[in-house]
Coordinates of C-alpha atoms and ligand atoms in Angstrom, one line a residue:
X25 CA 103.4 152.7 -39.8
X26 CA 99.9 153.3 -38.5
X27 CA 101.2 154.8 -35.4
X28 CA 103.4 157.3 -37.4
X29 CA 100.2 158.5 -39.1
X30 CA 98.5 158.6 -35.8
X31 CA 101.3 160.8 -34.3
X32 CA 101.3 163.0 -37.3
X33 CA 97.6 163.7 -36.8
X34 CA 97.9 164.2 -33.1
X35 CA 100.7 166.7 -33.5
X36 CA 98.7 168.5 -36.1
X37 CA 95.6 168.5 -34.0
X38 CA 97.5 169.4 -31.0
X39 CA 98.8 172.5 -32.7
X40 CA 95.3 173.3 -33.9
X41 CA 93.9 172.9 -30.4
X42 CA 96.6 175.1 -28.9
X43 CA 95.8 177.8 -31.5
X44 CA 92.1 177.6 -30.6
X45 CA 92.7 177.6 -26.9
X46 CA 94.9 180.7 -27.0
X47 CA 93.3 183.3 -24.8
X48 CA 90.8 180.6 -23.6
X49 CA 91.0 178.9 -20.2
X50 CA 93.3 175.8 -20.4
X51 CA 91.6 172.5 -20.9
X52 CA 90.9 170.4 -17.8
X53 CA 93.4 167.8 -18.8
X54 CA 95.9 168.2 -21.5
X55 CA 99.0 166.4 -22.4
X56 CA 100.7 169.2 -24.3
X57 CA 104.0 170.2 -22.7
X58 CA 104.7 173.9 -23.7
X59 CA 108.2 175.2 -24.5
X60 CA 110.3 176.3 -21.5
X61 CA 108.6 173.7 -19.2
X62 CA 111.1 172.0 -17.0
X63 CA 111.2 169.0 -14.7
X64 CA 113.6 168.2 -11.9
X65 CA 113.8 165.2 -9.4
X66 CA 113.3 167.3 -6.3
X67 CA 110.4 169.5 -7.5
X68 CA 108.3 168.4 -10.4
X69 CA 109.9 165.2 -11.5
X70 CA 107.9 164.3 -14.6
X71 CA 105.4 165.2 -17.3
X72 CA 102.3 163.0 -17.0
X73 CA 99.8 161.6 -19.5
X74 CA 96.1 162.8 -19.1
X75 CA 95.3 159.7 -16.9
X76 CA 98.3 160.3 -14.8
X77 CA 99.4 156.7 -15.3
X78 CA 102.2 157.3 -17.9
X79 CA 105.1 159.7 -17.4
X80 CA 108.2 161.0 -18.9
X81 CA 110.8 162.3 -16.5
X82 CA 113.2 161.4 -13.7
X83 CA 112.8 158.2 -11.7
X84 CA 115.0 156.9 -8.9
X85 CA 116.9 153.7 -9.9
X86 CA 119.5 151.3 -8.7
X87 CA 117.8 150.9 -5.3
X88 CA 118.8 154.4 -4.3
X89 CA 116.7 157.5 -3.8
X90 CA 119.6 159.8 -4.8
X91 CA 120.3 158.4 -8.3
X92 CA 118.0 159.2 -11.1
X93 CA 117.5 158.3 -14.7
X94 CA 115.3 159.9 -17.3
X95 CA 112.7 157.7 -19.0
X96 CA 109.1 156.7 -19.7
X97 CA 107.3 154.7 -17.1
X98 CA 103.9 153.4 -16.1
X99 CA 102.5 153.9 -12.6
X100 CA 101.4 150.2 -12.5
X101 CA 99.9 150.3 -9.0
X102 CA 100.0 152.9 -6.2
X103 CA 103.6 153.5 -5.3
X104 CA 105.0 151.1 -8.0
X105 CA 106.4 152.2 -11.3
X106 CA 107.2 150.0 -14.3
X107 CA 110.0 151.5 -16.4
X108 CA 109.3 151.3 -20.1
X109 CA 112.3 153.1 -21.5
X110 CA 115.4 154.8 -20.2
X111 CA 117.3 157.5 -22.0
X112 CA 121.1 157.0 -22.0
X113 CA 120.7 154.0 -19.8
X114 CA 124.5 153.4 -19.7
X115 CA 125.6 157.0 -18.9
X116 CA 125.4 156.7 -15.2
X117 CA 122.8 158.3 -12.9
X118 CA 121.8 161.9 -12.5
X119 CA 121.4 163.7 -9.2
X120 CA 118.8 165.7 -7.5
X121 CA 119.9 169.0 -9.0
X122 CA 119.4 167.8 -12.6
X123 CA 117.0 169.8 -14.7
X124 CA 115.4 168.8 -18.0
X125 CA 113.9 171.6 -20.0
X126 CA 111.9 171.6 -23.3
X127 CA 113.2 174.4 -25.6
X128 CA 112.9 175.1 -29.3
X129 CA 116.1 173.2 -29.8
X130 CA 115.1 170.1 -28.0
X131 CA 115.4 168.6 -24.5
X132 CA 118.1 170.2 -22.5
X133 CA 119.5 168.5 -19.5
X134 CA 121.5 170.4 -17.0
X135 CA 123.3 169.2 -13.9
X136 CA 125.3 171.6 -11.8
X137 CA 127.7 169.3 -10.1
X138 CA 129.3 167.9 -13.2
X139 CA 131.6 169.8 -15.7
X140 CA 130.2 168.1 -18.8
X141 CA 126.7 168.3 -17.5
X142 CA 125.0 170.1 -20.4
X143 CA 123.7 167.5 -22.8
X144 CA 121.3 169.0 -25.2
X145 CA 119.0 166.5 -26.8
X146 CA 119.2 168.3 -30.1
X147 CA 116.3 168.9 -32.5
X148 CA 115.2 171.9 -34.5
X149 CA 112.1 174.1 -34.4
X150 CA 110.5 172.3 -31.5
X151 CA 107.0 173.6 -30.7
X152 CA 105.8 171.1 -28.1
X153 CA 106.0 167.7 -26.6
X154 CA 103.3 165.3 -25.5
X155 CA 102.9 162.2 -23.4
X156 CA 99.9 159.9 -24.2
X157 CA 98.0 157.3 -22.3
X158 CA 99.6 154.7 -24.7
X159 CA 103.0 155.4 -23.2
X160 CA 104.1 157.4 -26.3
X161 CA 106.2 160.4 -25.7
X162 CA 106.7 162.6 -28.7
X163 CA 108.4 165.9 -29.5
X164 CA 106.9 167.9 -32.3
X165 CA 107.5 170.9 -34.5
X166 CA 104.4 172.7 -35.7
X167 CA 103.3 169.8 -37.9
X168 CA 105.4 166.7 -37.4
X169 CA 106.7 164.3 -34.9
X170 CA 110.4 165.0 -34.7
X171 CA 111.2 162.3 -32.1
X172 CA 109.4 159.4 -30.6
X173 CA 111.1 156.7 -28.4
X174 CA 109.1 153.9 -30.0
X175 CA 108.9 154.2 -33.7
X176 CA 111.5 153.7 -34.9
X177 CA 113.0 154.3 -31.5
X178 CA 116.1 153.8 -29.4
X179 CA 114.4 150.9 -27.6
X180 CA 115.8 149.4 -24.4
X181 CA 114.2 146.2 -23.1
X182 CA 110.5 146.8 -23.9
X183 CA 108.0 147.1 -26.8
X184 CA 104.5 148.3 -26.1
X185 CA 101.2 147.5 -27.8
X186 CA 101.0 148.7 -31.4
X187 CA 104.8 148.7 -31.9
X188 CA 107.4 146.7 -33.7
X189 CA 110.9 145.3 -33.2
X190 CA 112.1 145.8 -36.7
X191 CA 114.6 144.0 -38.8
X192 CA 118.1 144.1 -37.4
X193 CA 116.8 145.8 -34.2
X194 CA 117.3 144.3 -30.8
X195 CA 116.2 144.7 -27.2
X196 CA 118.8 144.5 -24.4
X197 CA 117.7 143.4 -21.0
X198 CA 118.2 145.5 -17.9
X199 CA 121.0 144.9 -15.4
X200 CA 118.6 143.9 -12.6
X201 CA 115.1 144.4 -11.4
X202 CA 116.0 147.8 -10.0
X203 CA 118.8 148.9 -12.3
X204 CA 117.8 149.6 -15.9
X205 CA 121.3 149.9 -17.3
X206 CA 122.2 147.4 -20.0
X207 CA 122.3 143.9 -18.7
X208 CA 123.3 140.4 -19.9
X209 CA 120.9 139.4 -22.7
X210 CA 119.6 140.5 -26.1
X211 CA 116.7 139.7 -28.4
X212 CA 117.4 140.3 -32.0
X213 CA 115.1 140.4 -35.1
X214 CA 117.6 139.1 -37.6
X215 CA 117.9 139.8 -41.3
X216 CA 117.6 136.1 -41.9
X217 CA 114.0 136.2 -40.5
X218 CA 114.9 134.5 -37.2
X219 CA 114.0 136.1 -33.8
X220 CA 116.9 135.0 -31.5
X221 CA 118.0 135.5 -27.9
X222 CA 121.7 135.6 -27.1
X223 CA 123.9 136.7 -24.2
X224 CA 125.3 140.3 -24.9
X225 CA 128.8 140.6 -26.3
X226 CA 128.4 137.6 -28.6
X227 CA 128.2 137.5 -32.4
X228 CA 125.0 136.4 -34.0
X229 CA 126.1 132.7 -34.2
X230 CA 123.8 129.8 -33.7
X231 CA 126.1 128.3 -31.0
X232 CA 125.6 131.4 -28.8
X233 CA 121.8 131.4 -29.0
X234 CA 119.6 130.1 -26.2
X235 CA 116.2 130.6 -27.9
X236 CA 114.9 131.2 -31.4
X237 CA 111.6 131.5 -33.2
X238 CA 112.9 129.0 -35.7
X239 CA 111.7 131.1 -38.6
X240 CA 115.0 131.6 -40.5
X241 CA 114.3 132.1 -44.2
X242 CA 110.6 132.6 -43.7
X243 CA 110.7 136.2 -44.9
X244 CA 110.0 137.9 -41.5
X245 CA 110.8 141.6 -41.1
X246 CA 109.3 142.5 -37.7
X247 CA 108.0 141.3 -34.4
X248 CA 104.8 143.2 -33.5
X249 CA 102.8 143.5 -30.3
X250 CA 99.2 144.4 -31.1
X251 CA 96.5 146.1 -29.0
X252 CA 95.1 142.7 -27.9
X253 CA 98.4 141.5 -26.6
X254 CA 99.3 139.3 -29.6
X255 CA 102.9 138.9 -30.4
X256 CA 103.3 138.1 -34.1
X257 CA 105.9 137.9 -36.8
X258 CA 105.2 139.7 -40.0
X259 CA 106.8 139.9 -43.4
X260 CA 107.6 143.4 -44.7
X261 CA 104.8 143.4 -47.2
X262 CA 101.8 141.8 -45.6
X263 CA 99.4 143.0 -42.9
X264 CA 98.5 139.5 -41.9
X265 CA 100.9 137.7 -39.5
X266 CA 103.0 134.9 -40.8
X267 CA 103.5 133.4 -37.3
X268 CA 101.7 134.1 -34.0
X269 CA 103.8 133.7 -30.8
X270 CA 100.7 134.3 -28.6
X271 CA 97.0 134.7 -29.4
X272 CA 94.7 137.7 -29.0
X273 CA 93.5 138.3 -25.5
X274 CA 89.8 138.6 -25.3
X275 CA 89.6 140.8 -22.3
X276 CA 89.5 144.5 -23.1
X277 CA 90.9 147.4 -21.2
X278 CA 94.4 146.0 -20.6
X279 CA 97.7 147.6 -21.4
X280 CA 100.4 145.3 -22.8
X281 CA 104.1 145.3 -23.0
X282 CA 106.7 142.7 -23.9
X283 CA 110.0 142.9 -22.0
X284 CA 113.3 141.1 -22.2
X285 CA 113.7 140.8 -18.5
X286 CA 117.0 140.9 -16.6
X287 CA 117.0 137.1 -16.2
X288 CA 117.0 136.6 -20.0
X289 CA 113.4 135.6 -20.4
X290 CA 111.2 137.6 -22.8
X291 CA 107.8 138.1 -21.1
X292 CA 104.5 139.4 -22.3
X293 CA 102.7 141.4 -19.5
X294 CA 99.3 142.8 -19.2
X295 CA 98.5 145.7 -16.9
X296 CA 94.9 146.2 -15.7
X297 CA 94.9 149.9 -14.8
X298 CA 91.6 149.6 -12.9
X299 CA 92.4 146.7 -10.5
X300 CA 96.2 147.5 -10.9
X301 CA 97.0 143.9 -11.5
X302 CA 100.0 142.9 -13.5
X303 CA 100.1 139.5 -15.1
X304 CA 102.6 137.5 -17.1
X305 CA 100.7 136.1 -20.2
X306 CA 103.6 134.3 -21.9
X307 CA 107.3 133.7 -21.5
X308 CA 110.0 132.8 -24.0
X309 CA 111.8 130.5 -23.3
X310 CA 109.2 128.9 -21.1
X311 CA 109.3 129.6 -17.3
X312 CA 110.0 125.9 -16.7
X313 CA 113.3 126.1 -18.7
X314 CA 116.3 125.2 -16.6
X315 CA 117.7 128.7 -16.0
X316 CA 121.2 127.5 -16.2
X317 CA 120.5 126.8 -19.9
X318 CA 120.0 130.5 -20.5
X319 CA 123.5 131.2 -21.8
X320 CA 125.1 134.2 -20.1
X321 CA 123.4 133.7 -16.8
X322 CA 126.8 133.2 -15.1
X323 CA 129.9 135.2 -16.2
X324 CA 133.3 134.0 -17.2
X325 CA 135.1 131.5 -15.0
X326 CA 132.0 130.5 -13.1
X327 CA 129.4 127.7 -13.3
X328 CA 125.7 127.7 -12.8
X329 CA 123.5 125.4 -10.7
X330 CA 119.9 125.6 -9.5
X331 CA 118.8 126.2 -6.0
X332 CA 115.0 126.3 -5.5
X333 CA 114.8 126.5 -9.3
X334 CA 116.8 129.7 -9.3
X335 CA 120.2 129.9 -10.9
X336 CA 123.2 130.4 -8.6
X337 CA 126.6 131.3 -10.0
X338 CA 129.8 130.0 -8.3
X339 CA 133.3 130.7 -9.2
X340 CA 135.6 127.9 -10.4
X341 CA 138.1 126.9 -7.7
X342 CA 140.9 129.4 -7.4
X343 CA 138.7 132.3 -8.7
X344 CA 136.6 135.0 -6.9
X345 CA 133.8 137.2 -8.1
X346 CA 134.9 140.2 -10.2
X347 CA 132.1 142.2 -8.5
X348 CA 131.6 140.8 -5.0
X349 CA 128.0 142.1 -5.0
X350 CA 127.0 140.5 -8.2
X351 CA 127.5 136.7 -8.5
X352 CA 126.7 136.8 -12.2
X353 CA 129.6 139.2 -12.9
X354 CA 132.0 136.4 -13.6
X355 CA 135.1 135.5 -11.7
X356 CA 138.8 136.3 -11.7
X357 CA 141.8 134.3 -10.5
X358 CA 143.1 134.7 -7.0
X359 CA 146.8 134.7 -7.2
X360 CA 147.3 133.5 -3.7
X361 CA 145.5 130.2 -4.4
X362 CA 146.5 128.2 -7.5
X363 CA 145.9 124.8 -5.9
X364 CA 144.2 122.2 -8.0
X365 CA 140.5 121.7 -7.4
X366 CA 139.7 118.9 -4.9
X367 CA 137.9 115.8 -5.9
X368 CA 134.6 117.2 -4.4
X369 CA 134.9 120.3 -6.4
X370 CA 135.6 118.3 -9.6
X371 CA 132.4 116.4 -8.9
X372 CA 130.4 119.6 -8.6
X373 CA 131.9 120.9 -11.8
X374 CA 130.3 118.0 -13.8
X375 CA 126.9 119.7 -13.5
X376 CA 128.2 122.8 -15.2
X377 CA 125.7 123.8 -17.9
Ligands
NAG405 C1 123.6 149.8 -12.6 O1 124.5 148.8 -13.0 C2 125.5 149.3 -13.8 C3 126.3 148.1 -14.3 O2 126.9 147.4 -13.2 C4 126.4 150.3 -12.9 O3 127.4 150.8 -13.7 C5 125.5 151.4 -12.5 O4 126.2 152.3 -11.6 C6 124.3 150.9 -11.8 N1 123.4 152.0 -11.5 C7 122.9 152.3 -10.3 C8 122.0 153.4 -10.1 O5 123.3 151.6 -9.3
NAG406 C1 95.2 151.8 -9.0 O1 96.3 152.7 -9.1 C2 95.9 154.1 -9.2 C3 97.1 154.9 -9.4 O2 98.0 154.8 -8.3 C4 95.0 154.5 -8.0 O3 94.6 155.9 -8.2 C5 93.8 153.6 -7.9 O4 93.1 153.9 -6.8 C6 94.3 152.2 -7.8 N1 93.1 151.3 -7.9 C7 92.9 150.3 -7.0 C8 91.7 149.4 -7.2 O5 93.7 150.1 -6.1
NAG407 C1 104.4 146.8 -5.9 O1 104.6 145.7 -6.7 C2 105.1 144.6 -6.0 C3 105.5 143.5 -7.0 O2 104.6 143.4 -8.1 C4 104.0 144.1 -5.0 O3 104.4 143.0 -4.3 C5 103.7 145.3 -4.1 O4 102.6 144.9 -3.3 C6 103.3 146.5 -4.9 N1 103.3 147.6 -4.0 C7 102.2 148.4 -3.9 C8 102.3 149.5 -3.0 O5 101.2 148.2 -4.6
NAG408 C1 129.9 143.7 -22.7 O1 130.9 144.5 -23.3 C2 130.9 145.8 -22.7 C3 132.0 146.6 -23.5 O2 133.2 145.9 -23.6 C4 131.2 145.8 -21.2 O3 131.1 147.1 -20.7 C5 130.1 145.0 -20.6 O4 130.3 144.8 -19.2 C6 130.0 143.6 -21.2 N1 128.8 142.9 -20.7 C7 128.8 141.7 -20.1 C8 127.6 141.2 -19.6 O5 129.8 141.0 -20.2
NAG409 C1 111.4 142.9 -47.7 O1 112.2 141.8 -47.3 C2 113.0 141.2 -48.3 C3 113.8 140.0 -47.7 O2 113.5 139.8 -46.4 C4 114.0 142.3 -48.9 O3 114.7 141.7 -49.9 C5 113.2 143.4 -49.4 O4 114.0 144.4 -49.8 C6 112.3 144.0 -48.3 N1 111.4 145.0 -48.9 C7 111.2 146.2 -48.3 C8 110.2 147.1 -49.0 O5 111.7 146.5 -47.2
NAG410 C1 97.3 134.7 -36.0 O1 96.2 135.1 -35.2 C2 95.3 135.9 -35.9 C3 94.2 136.4 -34.9 O2 93.7 135.3 -34.1 C4 94.6 135.0 -37.0 O3 93.7 135.7 -37.7 C5 95.7 134.5 -37.9 O4 95.2 133.6 -38.8 C6 96.8 133.8 -37.1 N1 97.9 133.6 -38.0 C7 98.6 132.4 -38.0 C8 99.7 132.3 -39.0 O5 98.3 131.5 -37.3
NAG411 C1 126.2 135.1 -4.2 O1 127.4 134.8 -3.5 C2 127.3 134.9 -2.1 C3 128.7 134.7 -1.6 O2 129.4 133.7 -2.3 C4 126.3 133.9 -1.6 O3 126.1 134.0 -0.2 C5 124.9 134.2 -2.3 O4 124.0 133.2 -2.0 C6 125.1 134.2 -3.8 N1 123.8 134.6 -4.4 C7 123.4 134.1 -5.6 C8 122.1 134.6 -6.1 O5 124.0 133.3 -6.2
NAG412 C1 96.3 172.9 -25.3 C2 96.4 173.4 -23.9 O1 95.4 173.6 -23.2 N1 97.6 173.5 -23.4 C3 97.9 173.9 -22.0 C4 98.2 172.6 -21.2 O2 98.6 173.0 -19.8 C5 99.7 173.9 -19.7 C6 99.9 174.1 -18.3 O3 100.1 173.0 -17.6 C7 99.3 175.2 -20.5 O4 100.4 176.1 -20.4 C8 99.0 174.9 -21.9 O5 98.7 176.0 -22.6

């Protein structure tokens, strides 16, 4: 709520500033992106915040330098980006010839090598866009924020300081550390006041859950991450938290985010943008949790066991990985082999989580 007012003000002031600056030399640093500006992976891949640490634009993903996605990221240390949000994460990658342009009708994405490549990100009467040192990226008309990825936004796997995961909203983990398409886990702020983690493609049933805040019926409407790195649960009427998941961090000058990581653990991170250190401040469930107890870690027809505390997925006898490169993809039957499992294999199966 606060941030909406903040954005309203910034849009208004922005417009004001542009009006004043017309005919005057451009300010040293400014985060206003004028209409008709464009970005493209090969030339100018992104629009940057004043500090240069936050950006909206094309980033390479999936371990390839030829596949790009559009999103918001943090330059967390020299040469390393931390992706905070991805647009159309499940639409497949874009290529080097893609161009994103800010026009009065929104963000237009063009890609020459695909027939259906023109995907306008439709809005009306756009006058500018801005990216801030808070990670906010907003598109404005003359006076209002028309679009903001955070509030209430099309979130992916992360919330930033000052933002909420509202009632009935959920975060969905990324596919892997380097691929930000939808992955295997979700964190949901339920209508019944419980904050719960499930594998994706399950209904909201207790039996499917692998973690919960245990606050059902406690009149909780949102999970919030504040500017001091405190994760708290709030009712929809009070400005004081009903439950704290973490406490305020006393150190200042840190940027916080909370991410449902690809391994199904929801982690609170701090980023020190001076020393460029990233730290994990809290984890839910706890890091010491047996990873095989995180439901959904291994796919269908496979079982999970720990090797050096990390989960490994093996197919049941007579099955092979659906995707040979991804053990967690689950397994399908091999029709050439329908022999019964051997006694040894049966023994191993007893440790199935
Ligand atoms: C990311 O993973 C998804 C799901 O397996 C896949 O469809 C997509 O092609 C991958 N993206 C990249 C860039 O490898
Ligand atoms: C931290 O990262 C920024 C951005 O890449 C860089 O300019 C700065 O020199 C780095 N600071 C340290 C202490 O490495
Ligand atoms: C990038 O981050 C990784 C993991 O946090 C770290 O090991 C690596 O040193 C970083 N690279 C640079 C260039 O800072
Ligand atoms: C979930 O369901 C969707 C749609 O059927 C499918 O594309 C996706 O692969 C499933 N995800 C997992 C982890 O099974
Ligand atoms: C607040 O939450 C309660 C139950 O959680 C709901 O009945 C009520 O309509 C909500 N009020 C507002 C203003 O959203
Ligand atoms: C949560 O933390 C804040 C800040 O430390 C504190 O004021 C508040 O009393 C705590 N709330 C609960 C329910 O513990
Ligand atoms: C995935 O499966 C391959 C082949 O079965 C195996 O060599 C590899 O160690 C497995 N990796 C993980 C993380 O389970
Ligand atoms: C308000 C302001 O100064 N806006 C400028 C920001 O920088 C671009 C060029 O990068 C100018 O076109 C804007 O006028």
